[in-house]
PDB file of C-alpha atoms in Angstrom:
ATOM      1  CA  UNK D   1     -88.740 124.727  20.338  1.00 44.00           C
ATOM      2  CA  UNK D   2     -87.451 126.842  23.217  1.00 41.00           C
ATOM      3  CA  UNK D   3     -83.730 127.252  24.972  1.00 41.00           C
ATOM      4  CA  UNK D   4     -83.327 128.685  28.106  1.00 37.00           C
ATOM      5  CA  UNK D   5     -79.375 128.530  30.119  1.00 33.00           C
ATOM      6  CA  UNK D   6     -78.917 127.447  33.475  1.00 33.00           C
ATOM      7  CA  UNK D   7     -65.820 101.946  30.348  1.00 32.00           C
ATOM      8  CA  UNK D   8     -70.279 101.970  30.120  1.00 37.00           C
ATOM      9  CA  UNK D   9     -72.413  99.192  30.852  1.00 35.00           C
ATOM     10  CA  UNK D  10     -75.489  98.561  29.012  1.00 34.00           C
ATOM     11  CA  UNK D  11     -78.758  96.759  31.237  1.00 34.00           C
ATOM     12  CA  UNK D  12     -81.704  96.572  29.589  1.00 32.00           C
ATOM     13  CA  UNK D  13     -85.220  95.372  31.819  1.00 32.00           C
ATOM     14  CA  UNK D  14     -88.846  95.401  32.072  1.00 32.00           C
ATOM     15  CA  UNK D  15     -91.039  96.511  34.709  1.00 30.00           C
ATOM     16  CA  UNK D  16     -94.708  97.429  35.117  1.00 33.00           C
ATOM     17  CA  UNK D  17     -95.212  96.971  31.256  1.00 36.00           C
ATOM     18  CA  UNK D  18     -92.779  99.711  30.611  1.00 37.00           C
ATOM     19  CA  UNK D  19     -89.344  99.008  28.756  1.00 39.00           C
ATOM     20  CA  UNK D  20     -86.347 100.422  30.003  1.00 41.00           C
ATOM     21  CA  UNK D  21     -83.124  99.825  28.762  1.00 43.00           C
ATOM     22  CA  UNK D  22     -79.994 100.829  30.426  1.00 42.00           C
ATOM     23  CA  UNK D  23     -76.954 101.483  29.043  1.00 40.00           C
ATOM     24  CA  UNK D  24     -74.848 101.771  25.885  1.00 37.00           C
ATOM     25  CA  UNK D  25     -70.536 101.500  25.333  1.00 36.00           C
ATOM     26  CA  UNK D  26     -68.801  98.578  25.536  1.00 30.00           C
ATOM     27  CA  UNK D  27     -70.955  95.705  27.356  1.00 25.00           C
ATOM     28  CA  UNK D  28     -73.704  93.662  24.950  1.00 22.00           C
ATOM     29  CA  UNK D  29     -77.049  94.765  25.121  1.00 24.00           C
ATOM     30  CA  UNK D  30     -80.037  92.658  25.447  1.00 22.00           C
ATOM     31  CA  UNK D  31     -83.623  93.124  24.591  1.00 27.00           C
ATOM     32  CA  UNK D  32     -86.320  91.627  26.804  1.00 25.00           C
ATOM     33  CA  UNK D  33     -90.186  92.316  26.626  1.00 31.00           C
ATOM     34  CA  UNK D  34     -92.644  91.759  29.614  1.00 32.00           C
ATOM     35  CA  UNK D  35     -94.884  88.375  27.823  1.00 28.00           C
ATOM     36  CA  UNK D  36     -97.849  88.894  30.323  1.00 30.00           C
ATOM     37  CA  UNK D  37     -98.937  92.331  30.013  1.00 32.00           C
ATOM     38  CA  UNK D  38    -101.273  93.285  32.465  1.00 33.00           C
ATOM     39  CA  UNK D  39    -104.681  94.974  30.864  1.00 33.00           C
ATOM     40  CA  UNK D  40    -104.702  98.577  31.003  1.00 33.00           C
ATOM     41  CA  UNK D  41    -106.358  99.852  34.334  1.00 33.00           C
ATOM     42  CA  UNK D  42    -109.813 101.929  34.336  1.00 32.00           C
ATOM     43  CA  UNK D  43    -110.970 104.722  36.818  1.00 32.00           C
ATOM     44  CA  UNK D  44    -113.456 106.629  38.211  1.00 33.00           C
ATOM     45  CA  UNK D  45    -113.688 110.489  37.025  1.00 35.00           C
ATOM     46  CA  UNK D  46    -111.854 111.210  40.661  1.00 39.00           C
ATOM     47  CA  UNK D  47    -109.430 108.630  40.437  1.00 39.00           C
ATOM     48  CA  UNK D  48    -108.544 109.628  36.220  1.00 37.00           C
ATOM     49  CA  UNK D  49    -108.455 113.643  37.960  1.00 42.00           C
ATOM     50  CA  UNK D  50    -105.800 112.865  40.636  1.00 42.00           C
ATOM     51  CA  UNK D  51    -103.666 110.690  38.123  1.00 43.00           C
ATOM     52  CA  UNK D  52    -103.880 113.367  35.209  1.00 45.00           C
ATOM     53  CA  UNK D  53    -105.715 111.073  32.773  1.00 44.00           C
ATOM     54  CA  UNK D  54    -108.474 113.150  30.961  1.00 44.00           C
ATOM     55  CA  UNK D  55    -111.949 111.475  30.044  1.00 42.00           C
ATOM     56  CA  UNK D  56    -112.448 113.520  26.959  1.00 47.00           C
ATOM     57  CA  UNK D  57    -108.871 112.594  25.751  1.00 48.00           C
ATOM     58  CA  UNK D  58    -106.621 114.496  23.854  1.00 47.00           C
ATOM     59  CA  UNK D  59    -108.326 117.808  22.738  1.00 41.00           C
ATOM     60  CA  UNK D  60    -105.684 117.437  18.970  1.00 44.00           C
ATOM     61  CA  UNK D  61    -104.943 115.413  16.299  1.00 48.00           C
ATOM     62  CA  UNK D  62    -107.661 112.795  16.158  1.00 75.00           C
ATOM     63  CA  UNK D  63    -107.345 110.985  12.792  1.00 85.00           C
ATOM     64  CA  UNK D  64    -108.329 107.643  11.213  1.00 87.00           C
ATOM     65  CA  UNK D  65    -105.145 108.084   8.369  1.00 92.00           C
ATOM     66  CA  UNK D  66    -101.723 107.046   9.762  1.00 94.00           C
ATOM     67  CA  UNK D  67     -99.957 109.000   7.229  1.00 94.00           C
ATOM     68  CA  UNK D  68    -101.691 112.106   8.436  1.00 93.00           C
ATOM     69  CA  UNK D  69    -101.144 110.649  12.292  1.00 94.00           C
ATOM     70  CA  UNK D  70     -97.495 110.277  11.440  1.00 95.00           C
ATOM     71  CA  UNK D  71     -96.941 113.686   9.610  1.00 94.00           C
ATOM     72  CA  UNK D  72     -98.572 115.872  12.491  1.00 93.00           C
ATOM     73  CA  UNK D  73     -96.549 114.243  15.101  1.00 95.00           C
ATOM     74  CA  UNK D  74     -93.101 114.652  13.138  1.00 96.00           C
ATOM     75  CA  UNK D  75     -93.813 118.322  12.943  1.00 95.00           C
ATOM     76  CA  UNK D  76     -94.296 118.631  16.598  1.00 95.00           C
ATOM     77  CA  UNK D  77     -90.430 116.649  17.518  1.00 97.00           C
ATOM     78  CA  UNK D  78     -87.185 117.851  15.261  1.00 96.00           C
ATOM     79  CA  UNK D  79     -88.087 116.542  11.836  1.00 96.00           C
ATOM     80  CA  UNK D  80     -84.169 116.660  11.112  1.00 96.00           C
ATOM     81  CA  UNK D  81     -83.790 113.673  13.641  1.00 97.00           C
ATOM     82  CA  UNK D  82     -86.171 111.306  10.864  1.00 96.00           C
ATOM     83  CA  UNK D  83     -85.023 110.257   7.848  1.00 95.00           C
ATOM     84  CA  UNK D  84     -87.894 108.580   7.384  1.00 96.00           C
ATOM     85  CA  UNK D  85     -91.365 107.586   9.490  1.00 96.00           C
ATOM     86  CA  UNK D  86     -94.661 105.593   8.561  1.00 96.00           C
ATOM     87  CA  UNK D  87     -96.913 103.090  10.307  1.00 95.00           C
ATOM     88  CA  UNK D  88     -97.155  99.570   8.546  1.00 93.00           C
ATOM     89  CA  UNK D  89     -97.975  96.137   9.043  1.00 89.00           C
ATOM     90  CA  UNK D  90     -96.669  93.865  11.731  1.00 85.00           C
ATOM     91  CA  UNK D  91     -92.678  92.285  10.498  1.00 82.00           C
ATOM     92  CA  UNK D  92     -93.246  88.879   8.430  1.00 78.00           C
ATOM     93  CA  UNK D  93     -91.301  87.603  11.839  1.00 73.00           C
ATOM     94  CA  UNK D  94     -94.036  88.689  14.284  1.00 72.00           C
ATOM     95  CA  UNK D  95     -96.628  87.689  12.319  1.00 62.00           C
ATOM     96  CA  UNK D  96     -95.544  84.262  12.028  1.00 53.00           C
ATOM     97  CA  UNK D  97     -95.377  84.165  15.711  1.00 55.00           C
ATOM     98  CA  UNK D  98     -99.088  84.824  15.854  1.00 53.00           C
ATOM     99  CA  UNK D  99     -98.801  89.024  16.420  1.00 55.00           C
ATOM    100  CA  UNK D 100    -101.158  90.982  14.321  1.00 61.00           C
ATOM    101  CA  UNK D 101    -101.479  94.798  14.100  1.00 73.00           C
ATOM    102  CA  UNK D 102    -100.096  97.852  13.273  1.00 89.00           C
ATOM    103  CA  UNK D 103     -96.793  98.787  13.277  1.00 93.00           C
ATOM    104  CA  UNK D 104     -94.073 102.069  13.518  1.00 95.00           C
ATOM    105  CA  UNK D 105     -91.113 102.201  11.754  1.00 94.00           C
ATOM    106  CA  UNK D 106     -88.600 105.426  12.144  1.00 95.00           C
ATOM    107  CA  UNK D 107     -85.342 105.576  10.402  1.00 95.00           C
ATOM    108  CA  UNK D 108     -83.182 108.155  12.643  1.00 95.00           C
ATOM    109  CA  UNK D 109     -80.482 110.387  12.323  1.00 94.00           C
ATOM    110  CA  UNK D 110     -77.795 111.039  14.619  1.00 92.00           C
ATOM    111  CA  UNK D 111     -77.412 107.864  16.376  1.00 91.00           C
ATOM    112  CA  UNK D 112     -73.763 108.350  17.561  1.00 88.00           C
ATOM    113  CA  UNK D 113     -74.626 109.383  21.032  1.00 89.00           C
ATOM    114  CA  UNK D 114     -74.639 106.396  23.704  1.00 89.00           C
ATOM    115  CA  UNK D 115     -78.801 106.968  24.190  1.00 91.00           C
ATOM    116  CA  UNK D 116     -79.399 109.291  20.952  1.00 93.00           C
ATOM    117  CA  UNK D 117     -82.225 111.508  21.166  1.00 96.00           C
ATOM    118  CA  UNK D 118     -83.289 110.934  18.247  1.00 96.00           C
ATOM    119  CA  UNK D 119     -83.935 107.515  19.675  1.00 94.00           C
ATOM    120  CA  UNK D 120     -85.999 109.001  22.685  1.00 96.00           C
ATOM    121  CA  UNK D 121     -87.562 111.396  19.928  1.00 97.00           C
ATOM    122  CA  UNK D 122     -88.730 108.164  17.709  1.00 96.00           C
ATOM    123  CA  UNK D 123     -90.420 106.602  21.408  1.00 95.00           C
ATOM    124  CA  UNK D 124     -92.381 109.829  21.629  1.00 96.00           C
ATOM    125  CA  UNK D 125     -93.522 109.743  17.555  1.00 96.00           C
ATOM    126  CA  UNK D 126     -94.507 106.081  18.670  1.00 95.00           C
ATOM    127  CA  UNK D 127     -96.866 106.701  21.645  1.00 94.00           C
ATOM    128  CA  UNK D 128     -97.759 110.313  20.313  1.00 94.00           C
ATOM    129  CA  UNK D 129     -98.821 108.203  16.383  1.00 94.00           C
ATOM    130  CA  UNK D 130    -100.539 105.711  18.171  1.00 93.00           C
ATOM    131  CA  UNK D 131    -102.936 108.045  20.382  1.00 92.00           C
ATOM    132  CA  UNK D 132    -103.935 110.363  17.530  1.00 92.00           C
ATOM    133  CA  UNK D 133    -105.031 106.754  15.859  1.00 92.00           C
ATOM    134  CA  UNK D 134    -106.949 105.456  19.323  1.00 88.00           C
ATOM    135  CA  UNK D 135    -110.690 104.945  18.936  1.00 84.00           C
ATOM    136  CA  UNK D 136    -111.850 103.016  21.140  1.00 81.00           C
ATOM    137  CA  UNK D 137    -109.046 100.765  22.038  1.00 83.00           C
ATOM    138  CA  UNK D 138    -108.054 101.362  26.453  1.00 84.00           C
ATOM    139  CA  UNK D 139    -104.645 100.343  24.888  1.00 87.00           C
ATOM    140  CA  UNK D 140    -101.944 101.988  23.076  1.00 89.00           C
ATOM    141  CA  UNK D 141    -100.660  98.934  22.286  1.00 87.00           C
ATOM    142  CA  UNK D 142    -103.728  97.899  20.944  1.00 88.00           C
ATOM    143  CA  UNK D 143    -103.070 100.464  18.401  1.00 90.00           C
ATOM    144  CA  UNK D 144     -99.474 100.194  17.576  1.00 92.00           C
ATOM    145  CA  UNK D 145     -98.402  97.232  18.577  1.00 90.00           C
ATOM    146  CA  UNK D 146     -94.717  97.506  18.265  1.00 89.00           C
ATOM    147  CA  UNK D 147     -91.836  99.593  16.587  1.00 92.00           C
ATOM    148  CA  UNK D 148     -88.822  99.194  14.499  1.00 91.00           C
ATOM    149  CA  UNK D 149     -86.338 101.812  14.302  1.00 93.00           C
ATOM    150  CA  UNK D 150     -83.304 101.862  12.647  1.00 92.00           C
ATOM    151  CA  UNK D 151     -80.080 104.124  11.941  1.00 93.00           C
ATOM    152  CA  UNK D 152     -79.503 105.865   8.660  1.00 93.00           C
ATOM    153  CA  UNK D 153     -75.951 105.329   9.209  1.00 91.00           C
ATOM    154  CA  UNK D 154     -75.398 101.515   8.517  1.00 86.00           C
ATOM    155  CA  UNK D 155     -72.235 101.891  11.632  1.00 82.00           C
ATOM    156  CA  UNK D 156     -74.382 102.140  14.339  1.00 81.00           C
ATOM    157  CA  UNK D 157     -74.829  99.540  16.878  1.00 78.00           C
ATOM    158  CA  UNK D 158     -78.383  97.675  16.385  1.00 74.00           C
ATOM    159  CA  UNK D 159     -78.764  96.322  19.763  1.00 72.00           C
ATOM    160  CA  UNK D 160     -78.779 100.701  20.789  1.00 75.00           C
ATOM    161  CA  UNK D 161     -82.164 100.458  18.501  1.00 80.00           C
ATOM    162  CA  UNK D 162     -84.374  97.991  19.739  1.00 78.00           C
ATOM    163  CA  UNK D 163     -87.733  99.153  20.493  1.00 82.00           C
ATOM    164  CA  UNK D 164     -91.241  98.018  22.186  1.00 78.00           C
ATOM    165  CA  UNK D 165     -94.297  98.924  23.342  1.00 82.00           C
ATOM    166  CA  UNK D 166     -95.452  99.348  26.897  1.00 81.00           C
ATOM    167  CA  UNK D 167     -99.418  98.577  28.043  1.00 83.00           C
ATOM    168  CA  UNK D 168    -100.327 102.285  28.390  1.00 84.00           C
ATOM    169  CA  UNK D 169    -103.892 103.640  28.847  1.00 84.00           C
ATOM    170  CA  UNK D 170    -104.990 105.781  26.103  1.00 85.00           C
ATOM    171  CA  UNK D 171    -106.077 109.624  26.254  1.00 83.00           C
ATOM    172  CA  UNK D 172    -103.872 110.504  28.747  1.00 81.00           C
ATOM    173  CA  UNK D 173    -103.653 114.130  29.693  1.00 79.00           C
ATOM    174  CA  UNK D 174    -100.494 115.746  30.839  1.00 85.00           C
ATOM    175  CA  UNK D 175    -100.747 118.976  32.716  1.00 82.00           C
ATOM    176  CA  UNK D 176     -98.374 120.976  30.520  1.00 88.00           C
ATOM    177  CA  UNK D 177    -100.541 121.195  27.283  1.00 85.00           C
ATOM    178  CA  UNK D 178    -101.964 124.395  27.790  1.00 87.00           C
ATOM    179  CA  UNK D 179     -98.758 126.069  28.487  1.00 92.00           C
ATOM    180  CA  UNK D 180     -96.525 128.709  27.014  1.00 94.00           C
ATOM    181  CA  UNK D 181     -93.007 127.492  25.494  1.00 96.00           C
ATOM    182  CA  UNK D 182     -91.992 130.040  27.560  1.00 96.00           C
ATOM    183  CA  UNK D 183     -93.875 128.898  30.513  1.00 96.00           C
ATOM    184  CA  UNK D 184     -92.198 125.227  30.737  1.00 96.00           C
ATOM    185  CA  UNK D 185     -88.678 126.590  30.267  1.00 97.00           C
ATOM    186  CA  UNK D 186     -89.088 128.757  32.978  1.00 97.00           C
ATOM    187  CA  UNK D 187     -90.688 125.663  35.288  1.00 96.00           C
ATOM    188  CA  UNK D 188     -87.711 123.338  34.215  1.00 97.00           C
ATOM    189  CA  UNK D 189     -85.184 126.110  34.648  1.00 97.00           C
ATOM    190  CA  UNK D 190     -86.314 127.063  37.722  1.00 97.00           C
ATOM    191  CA  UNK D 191     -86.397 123.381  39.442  1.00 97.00           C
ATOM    192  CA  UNK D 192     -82.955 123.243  37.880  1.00 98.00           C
ATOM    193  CA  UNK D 193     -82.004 126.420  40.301  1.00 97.00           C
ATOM    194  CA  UNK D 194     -83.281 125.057  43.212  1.00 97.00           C
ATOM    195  CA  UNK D 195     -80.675 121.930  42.739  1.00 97.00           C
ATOM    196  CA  UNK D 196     -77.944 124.107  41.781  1.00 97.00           C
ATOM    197  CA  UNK D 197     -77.780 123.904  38.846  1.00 97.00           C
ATOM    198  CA  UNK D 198     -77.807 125.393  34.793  1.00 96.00           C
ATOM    199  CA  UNK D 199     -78.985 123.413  31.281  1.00 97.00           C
ATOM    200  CA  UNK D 200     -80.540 124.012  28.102  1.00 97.00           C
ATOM    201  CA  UNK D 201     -84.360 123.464  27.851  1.00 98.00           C
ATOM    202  CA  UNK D 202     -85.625 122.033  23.981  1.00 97.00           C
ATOM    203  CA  UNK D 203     -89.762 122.191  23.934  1.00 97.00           C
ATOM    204  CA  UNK D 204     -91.222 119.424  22.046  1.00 97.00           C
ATOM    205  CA  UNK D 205     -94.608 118.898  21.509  1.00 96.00           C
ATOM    206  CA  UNK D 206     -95.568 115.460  19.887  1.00 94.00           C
ATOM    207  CA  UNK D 207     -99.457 115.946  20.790  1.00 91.00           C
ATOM    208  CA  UNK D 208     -99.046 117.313  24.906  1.00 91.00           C
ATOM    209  CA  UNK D 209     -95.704 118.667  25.755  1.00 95.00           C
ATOM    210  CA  UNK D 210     -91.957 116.939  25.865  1.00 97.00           C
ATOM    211  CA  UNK D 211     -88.790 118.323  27.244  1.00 98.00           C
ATOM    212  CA  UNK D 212     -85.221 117.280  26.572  1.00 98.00           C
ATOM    213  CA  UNK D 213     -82.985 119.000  28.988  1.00 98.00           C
ATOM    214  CA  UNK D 214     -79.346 119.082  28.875  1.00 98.00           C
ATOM    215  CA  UNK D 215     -78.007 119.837  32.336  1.00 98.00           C
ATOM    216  CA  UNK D 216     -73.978 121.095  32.546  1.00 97.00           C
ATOM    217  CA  UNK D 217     -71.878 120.320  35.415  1.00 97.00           C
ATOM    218  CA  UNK D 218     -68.047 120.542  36.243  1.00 97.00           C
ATOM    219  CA  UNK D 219     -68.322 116.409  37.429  1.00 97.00           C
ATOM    220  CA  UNK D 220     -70.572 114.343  38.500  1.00 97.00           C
ATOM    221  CA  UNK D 221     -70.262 115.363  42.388  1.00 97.00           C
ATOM    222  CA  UNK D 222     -72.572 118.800  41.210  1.00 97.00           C
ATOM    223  CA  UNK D 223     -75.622 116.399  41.132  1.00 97.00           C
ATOM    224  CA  UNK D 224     -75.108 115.063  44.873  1.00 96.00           C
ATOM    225  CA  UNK D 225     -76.370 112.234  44.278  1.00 96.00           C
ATOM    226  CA  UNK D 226     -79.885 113.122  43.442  1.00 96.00           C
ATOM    227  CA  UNK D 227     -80.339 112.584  39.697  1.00 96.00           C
ATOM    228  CA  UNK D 228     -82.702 110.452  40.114  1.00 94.00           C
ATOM    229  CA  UNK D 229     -85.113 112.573  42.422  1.00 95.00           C
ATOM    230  CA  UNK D 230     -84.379 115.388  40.159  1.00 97.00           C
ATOM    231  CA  UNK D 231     -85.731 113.251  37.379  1.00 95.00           C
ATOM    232  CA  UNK D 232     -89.198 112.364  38.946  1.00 93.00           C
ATOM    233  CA  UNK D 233     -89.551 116.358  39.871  1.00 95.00           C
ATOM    234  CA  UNK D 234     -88.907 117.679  36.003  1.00 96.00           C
ATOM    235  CA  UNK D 235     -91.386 114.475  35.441  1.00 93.00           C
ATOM    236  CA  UNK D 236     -93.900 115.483  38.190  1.00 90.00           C
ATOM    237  CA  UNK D 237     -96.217 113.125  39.802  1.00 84.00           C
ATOM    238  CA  UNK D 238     -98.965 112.669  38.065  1.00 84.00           C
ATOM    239  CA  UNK D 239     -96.766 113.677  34.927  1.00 87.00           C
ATOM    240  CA  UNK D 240     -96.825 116.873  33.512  1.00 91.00           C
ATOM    241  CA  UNK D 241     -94.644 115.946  30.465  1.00 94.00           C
ATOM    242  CA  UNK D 242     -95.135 112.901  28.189  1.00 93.00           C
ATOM    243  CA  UNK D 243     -91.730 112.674  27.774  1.00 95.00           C
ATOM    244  CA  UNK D 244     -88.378 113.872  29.769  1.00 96.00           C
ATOM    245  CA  UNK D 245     -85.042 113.499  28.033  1.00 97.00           C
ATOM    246  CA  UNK D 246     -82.270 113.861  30.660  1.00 97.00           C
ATOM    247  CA  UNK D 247     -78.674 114.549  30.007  1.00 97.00           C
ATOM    248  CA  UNK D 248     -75.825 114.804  32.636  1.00 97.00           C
ATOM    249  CA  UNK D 249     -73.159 116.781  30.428  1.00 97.00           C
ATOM    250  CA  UNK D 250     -69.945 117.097  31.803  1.00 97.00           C
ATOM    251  CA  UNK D 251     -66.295 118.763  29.869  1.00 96.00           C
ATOM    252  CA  UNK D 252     -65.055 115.275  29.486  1.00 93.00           C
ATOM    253  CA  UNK D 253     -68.467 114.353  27.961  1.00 94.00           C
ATOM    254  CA  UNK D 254     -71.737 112.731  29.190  1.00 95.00           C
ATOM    255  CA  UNK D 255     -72.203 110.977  32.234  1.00 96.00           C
ATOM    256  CA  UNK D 256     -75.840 110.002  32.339  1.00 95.00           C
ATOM    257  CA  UNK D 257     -79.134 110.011  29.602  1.00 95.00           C
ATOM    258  CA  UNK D 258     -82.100 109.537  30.976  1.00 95.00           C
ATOM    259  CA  UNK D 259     -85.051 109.050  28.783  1.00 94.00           C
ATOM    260  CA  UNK D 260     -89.007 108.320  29.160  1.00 92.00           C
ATOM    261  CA  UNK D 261     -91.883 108.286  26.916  1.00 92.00           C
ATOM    262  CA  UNK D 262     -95.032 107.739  28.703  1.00 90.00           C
ATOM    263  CA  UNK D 263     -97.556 106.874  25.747  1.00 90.00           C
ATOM    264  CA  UNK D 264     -95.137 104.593  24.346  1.00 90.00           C
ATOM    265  CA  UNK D 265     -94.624 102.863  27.831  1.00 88.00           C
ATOM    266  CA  UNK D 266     -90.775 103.057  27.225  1.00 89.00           C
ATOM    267  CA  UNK D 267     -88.277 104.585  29.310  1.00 88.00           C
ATOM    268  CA  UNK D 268     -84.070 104.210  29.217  1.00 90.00           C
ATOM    269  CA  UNK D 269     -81.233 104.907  30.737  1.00 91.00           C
ATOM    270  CA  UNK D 270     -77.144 105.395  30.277  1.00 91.00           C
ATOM    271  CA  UNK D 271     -74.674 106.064  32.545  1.00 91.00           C
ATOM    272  CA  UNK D 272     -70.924 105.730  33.307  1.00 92.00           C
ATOM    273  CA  UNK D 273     -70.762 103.107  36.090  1.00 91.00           C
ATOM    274  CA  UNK D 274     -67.701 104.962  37.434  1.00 92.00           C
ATOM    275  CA  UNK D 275     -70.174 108.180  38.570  1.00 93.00           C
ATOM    276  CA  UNK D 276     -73.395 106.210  39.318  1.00 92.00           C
ATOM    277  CA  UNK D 277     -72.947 106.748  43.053  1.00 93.00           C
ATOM    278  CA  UNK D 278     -72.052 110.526  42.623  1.00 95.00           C
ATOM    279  CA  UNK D 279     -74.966 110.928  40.352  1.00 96.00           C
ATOM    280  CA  UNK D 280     -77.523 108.848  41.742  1.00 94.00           C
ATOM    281  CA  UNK D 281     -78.622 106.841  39.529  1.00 91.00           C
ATOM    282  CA  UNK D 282     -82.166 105.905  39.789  1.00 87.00           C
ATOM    283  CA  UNK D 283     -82.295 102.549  40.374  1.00 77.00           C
ATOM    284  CA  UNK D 284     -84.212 100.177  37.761  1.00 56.00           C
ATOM    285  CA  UNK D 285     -87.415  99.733  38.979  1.00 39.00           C
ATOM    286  CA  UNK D 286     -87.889 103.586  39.911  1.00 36.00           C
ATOM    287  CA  UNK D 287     -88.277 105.397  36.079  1.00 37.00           C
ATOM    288  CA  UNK D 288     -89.789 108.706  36.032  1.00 36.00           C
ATOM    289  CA  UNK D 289     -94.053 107.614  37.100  1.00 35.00           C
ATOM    290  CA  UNK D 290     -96.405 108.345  34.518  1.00 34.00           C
ATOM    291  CA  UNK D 291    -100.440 108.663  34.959  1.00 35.00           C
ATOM    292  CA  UNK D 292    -102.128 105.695  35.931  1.00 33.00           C
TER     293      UNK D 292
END
């Protein structure tokens, strides 16, 4: 892991097969999953080149035991954030509802944050669990089929830790993986710059690389308005991250999370509705593009 300086409304939604929630603070959230998932789309070797996906698939952690798959991919996020992890069998309630598979379950720590990380970090052990697992499923989902994550402290809000799976092509490749720690801080820091701005810069690396990047500003008029394109350049298109955690920090506290995880087909966001115009917000249907 690497460091480098430089009244809320909660809307969740589905788009593309990807869940996104927004929100967190005083409105209800809701939960709702897309129920026709398109099937995963296939390329030629050009097409999978220019979107980042690799043929070969991931070049680590191939493994047939989920304990093992589970275990290798806690080492690579902040183990402190899990009080516990494992892959199981589909909830009695799904299953009597005709779903069948495998299933993640995270118990987190730290929860008290309107879009915890430790939330985002339990999306990436999801995607990251079920890809070391793939064989030959074209589906992530085919592999895990769905999460459940809960809070170790029995206070925090449920509705904050609903979870899903997105239809994501397996053996994605993210341009980061071969590089340096050192190497991504500098990138992230350095597109930071260019907007004006200073953060911190965490390295995770669930199987390819993940960033969480906490961005400091005096209010919400430092970001001009362009969170959201700043968002899809950390990102990069095709991705170069599986996973961008985004936070808008300012002295009275945050203004904006924005979180994606691209094997787990989830993204989310939170925001105070009273800086959403300052920010720029993306809006709903434009989260942070992943390959394919």
């Amino acid at each position: 892991m690497s460091q480098t300086s430089g009244a809320r409304r909660a809307i969740p939604f589905v788009l593309c097969g990807i869940v996104c929630l927004v929100g967190g603070g005083a409105a209800q959230a809701t939960f709702s999953a897309d129920p026709n998932p398109s099937s995963p789309p296939t390329f030629t070797r050009e097409e999978t080149e220019a979107t980042g996906l690799a043929p070969e698939g991931p070049a680590v952690g191939t493994t047939n035991d989920p304990a093992k798959a589970v275990s290798m991919t806690i080492a690579g996020l902040d183990p402190e954030l899990f009080a516990a992890a494992s892959v199981g069998e589909t909830p009695s309630s799904v299953q009597d509802s005709g779903g069948s598979g495998s299933w993640f379950y995270a118990t987190l720590r730290e929860t008290d944050s309107p879009l915890p990380r430790s939330l985002w970090e339990a999306d990436l052990a999801q995607g990251a669990v079920a890809e070391r697992l793939a064989t030959s499923e074209l589906d992530l989902s085919d592999v895990i089929v769905g999460s459940s994550f809960a809070a170790e402290d029995p206070g925090a809000d449920p509705n904050l830790l609903r979870s899903g799976a997105g239809n994501v092509l397996s053996r994605q490749f993210f341009s980061s993986r071969t590089q340096s720690d050192a190497t991504v801080t500098d990138a992230v820091g350095d597109i930071l710059a260019d907007y004006g701005l200073e953060g911190d810069v965490d390295v995770l690396r669930p199987l390819d690389v993940a960033v969480a990047v906490t961005v400091h500003v005096r209010s919400a008029d430092d970001l001009r308005g362009r969170l959201g394109e700043l968002q899809m350049e950390i990102t990069g298109s095709p991705a170069q991250f599986e996973g961008v955690y985004l936070e808008i920090v300012a002295p009275s506290g945050p203004l904006a999370i924005l979180a994606s995880s691209s094997r787990a087909g989830v993204g989310r966001q939170w925001f105070d509705p009273a800086s959403e115009v300052a920010l720029g917000v993306p809006p709903h249907g434009h989260m942070a593009p992943v390959p394919g």
